Amino acid sequence: MKSLISCAITGAIHTPSLSPYLPVTADEIAEQSIDAAKAGAAIIHLHARQPENGKPTNDPEIFREFLSKINAKSDAILNISTGVALGMTLDERLAAVKEFQPELCSLNMGSINFNVARAAKADIVWKYDWEKEYLAKSEDIVFRNTFKDINYIIKTVTEFGTKFEYECYDVGHLYNLAHFAERGVIKPPFFIQFIFGVMGGIGADEESFNFMKQTADRLFGNNYIFSVLGAGKHQFPMCELSLKSGGNVRVGLEDNLYLEKGLLAKSNAEQVGKVEQMAIDLGRKIASADEAREMLGLKGKENTKITLS
Ligand code: KMH
Ligand code: ZN
């Protein structure tokens, strides 16, 4: 099967002072998304930031600016986060997806600790006053995704025909997903993102990868397609394990700011180019956006509420 590349452009984990290349404004997010798609990403996973200081926001008006720009210049599948940022309410988290009814959105499959407080200790000059505290307080926040929350997101979003990138940070999350599958409230194929190396989730190593894959095989058989995301320095090694096992990959500055040890990635497209070359070297072909739509059973970009600018 062809390999599907997702690129998560900016996220809500990293803050602007950690890398000058992290896109913040709508123009920067649009430009980096378009370039990542040109470099080979079929799926663009999106969060928004306040243009004046890079703080995560889920304001649909900010999304509107970059979504329509990306849509006008690329046929990539646009995937909007419902995890959004630590500390937001469920309704805040759903605002952009409700407004734009994209082809894909994320769905986080369990509550976890999501500790990125170590980044607050970086020996750097902080550009904005919110950054250090935002990172530090993640040590004491639960990223809440109860069964009731998950059910609410499924109910809301399924009405628009939007499908999910199921974010699974640990083996138990696969069982949570199986529970909703058994209830029949979600339908295959399930596009599962195995997430490794978040502090609070499963580790980033081959044994953990095998455990996730074997568990998913047992629970979902042929009804799922998996992709792998490794946090920080684990990004490319975990992508390689996935590609070698016939899986798919997610890269992007949301998950890792570097291209290699000590070298910041200058753009999302650089990371896409690197993982694409890795896939080709391993004998894999890359899926186009339309091939990805076919694989995941998506409704098509003409059936979203994202306009062209
Ligand atoms: N930040 C990633 C580890 C979401 O946006 O819903 C997971 C993620 C969650 O992308
Ligand atoms: Zn995300």
PDB file of C-alpha atoms in Angstrom, residues 2 18 41-42 56 93 100 108 124 132 139 143 157 170 185 205 212 216 222 236 247 249 304:
ATOM      1  CA  LYS A   2       1.136   3.534  -0.737  1.00  0.00           C
ATOM      2  CA  LEU A  18      11.586  27.630  20.818  1.00  0.00           C
ATOM      3  CA  ALA A  41       2.036  15.598   2.475  1.00  0.00           C
ATOM      4  CA  ALA A  42      -1.475  14.382   1.598  1.00  0.00           C
ATOM      5  CA  PRO A  56      -2.891  28.859  20.765  1.00  0.00           C
ATOM      6  CA  ARG A  93     -12.222  22.758  21.201  1.00  0.00           C
ATOM      7  CA  PHE A 100     -15.675  24.392   8.654  1.00  0.00           C
ATOM      8  CA  ASN A 108      -8.075  12.066  21.227  1.00  0.00           C
ATOM      9  CA  ILE A 124      16.570  31.075  25.963  1.00  0.00           C
ATOM     10  CA  LYS A 132       7.162  29.862  29.914  1.00  0.00           C
ATOM     11  CA  GLU A 139       2.961  19.420  34.602  1.00  0.00           C
ATOM     12  CA  PHE A 143      -5.644  16.453  28.993  1.00  0.00           C
ATOM     13  CA  VAL A 157     -18.846  15.776  14.037  1.00  0.00           C
ATOM     14  CA  ASP A 170      -1.199   4.368  24.734  1.00  0.00           C
ATOM     15  CA  VAL A 185     -21.067   4.953  16.458  1.00  0.00           C
ATOM     16  CA  ASP A 205      10.730   2.219  21.170  1.00  0.00           C
ATOM     17  CA  MET A 212       0.457  -1.070  19.647  1.00  0.00           C
ATOM     18  CA  ALA A 216      -4.636  -2.891  16.840  1.00  0.00           C
ATOM     19  CA  ASN A 222      -8.301  -5.194   8.309  1.00  0.00           C
ATOM     20  CA  PHE A 236      12.102  10.092  12.407  1.00  0.00           C
ATOM     21  CA  GLY A 247       2.394   1.932   7.907  1.00  0.00           C
ATOM     22  CA  VAL A 249       3.733   8.634   8.967  1.00  0.00           C
ATOM     23  CA  THR A 304     -16.607  21.010   3.503  1.00  0.00           C
TER      24      THR A 304
END
